[in-house]
XYZ file of C-alpha atoms in Angstrom:
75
model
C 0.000 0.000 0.000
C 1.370 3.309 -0.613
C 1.952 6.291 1.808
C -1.056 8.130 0.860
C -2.907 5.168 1.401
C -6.179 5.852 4.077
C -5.900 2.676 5.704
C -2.074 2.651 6.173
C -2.219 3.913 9.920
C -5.384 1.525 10.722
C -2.861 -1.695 9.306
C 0.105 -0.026 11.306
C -1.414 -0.321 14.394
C -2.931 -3.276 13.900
C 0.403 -4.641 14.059
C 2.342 -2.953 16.578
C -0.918 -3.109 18.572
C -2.022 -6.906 18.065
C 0.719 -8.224 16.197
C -1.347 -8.819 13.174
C 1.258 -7.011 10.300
C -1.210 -7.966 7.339
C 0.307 -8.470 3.348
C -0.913 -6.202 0.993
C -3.488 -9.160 0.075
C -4.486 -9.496 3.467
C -5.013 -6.118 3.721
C -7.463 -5.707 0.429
C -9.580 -8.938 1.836
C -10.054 -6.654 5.200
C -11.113 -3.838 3.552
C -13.194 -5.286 0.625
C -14.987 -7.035 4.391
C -15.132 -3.308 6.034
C -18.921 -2.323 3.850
C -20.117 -5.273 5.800
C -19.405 -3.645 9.531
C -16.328 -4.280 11.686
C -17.229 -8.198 12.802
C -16.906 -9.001 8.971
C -13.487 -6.821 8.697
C -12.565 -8.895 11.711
C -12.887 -12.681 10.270
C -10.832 -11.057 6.991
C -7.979 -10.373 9.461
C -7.799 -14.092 11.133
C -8.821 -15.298 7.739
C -5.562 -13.466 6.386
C -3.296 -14.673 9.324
C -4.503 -18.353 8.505
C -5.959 -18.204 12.045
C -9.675 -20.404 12.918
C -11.258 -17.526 13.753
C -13.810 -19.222 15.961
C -11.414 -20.855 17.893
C -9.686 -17.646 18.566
C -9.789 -16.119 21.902
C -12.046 -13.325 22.922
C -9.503 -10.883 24.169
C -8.124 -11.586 20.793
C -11.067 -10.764 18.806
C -11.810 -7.830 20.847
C -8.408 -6.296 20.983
C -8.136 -6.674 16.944
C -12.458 -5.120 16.217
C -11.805 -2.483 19.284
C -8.054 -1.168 17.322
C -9.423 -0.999 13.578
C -12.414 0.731 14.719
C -10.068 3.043 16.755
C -7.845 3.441 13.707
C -10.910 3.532 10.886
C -10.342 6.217 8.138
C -12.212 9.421 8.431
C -14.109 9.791 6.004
């Protein structure tokens, strides 16, 4: 993604934050899920880590919905 990109910061703390440092593919899938609300943006993320979602732990979960919608776009 490129510096002007709106969603850099929100993937930049995603991984310093979580530890989830998306690829650029990874990072599409989440934001191609984002239209259909933060839970859906969520499964792209474990779904581009390779992690079973469902089996994930709840801190987990919440830590990764609770820092993109911290670090959504404006706009």
């Amino acid at each position: 993604m490129s510096a002007t990109d709106p969603y850099e910061p929100m993937f930049s703390a995603l991984c310093r934050e979580v530890g989830f440092c998306l690829h650029e593919k990874g990072q599409k899938r989440v934001i191609a899920a984002l239209p259909a609300g933060l839970d859906a943006a969520v499964r792209a993320v474990f779904a581009a880590e390779g992690v079973d979602e469902p089996n994930a732990p709840g801190d987990v979960k919440r830590a990764v919905r609770e820092c993109l919608k911290a670090n959504l776009p404006v706009g």
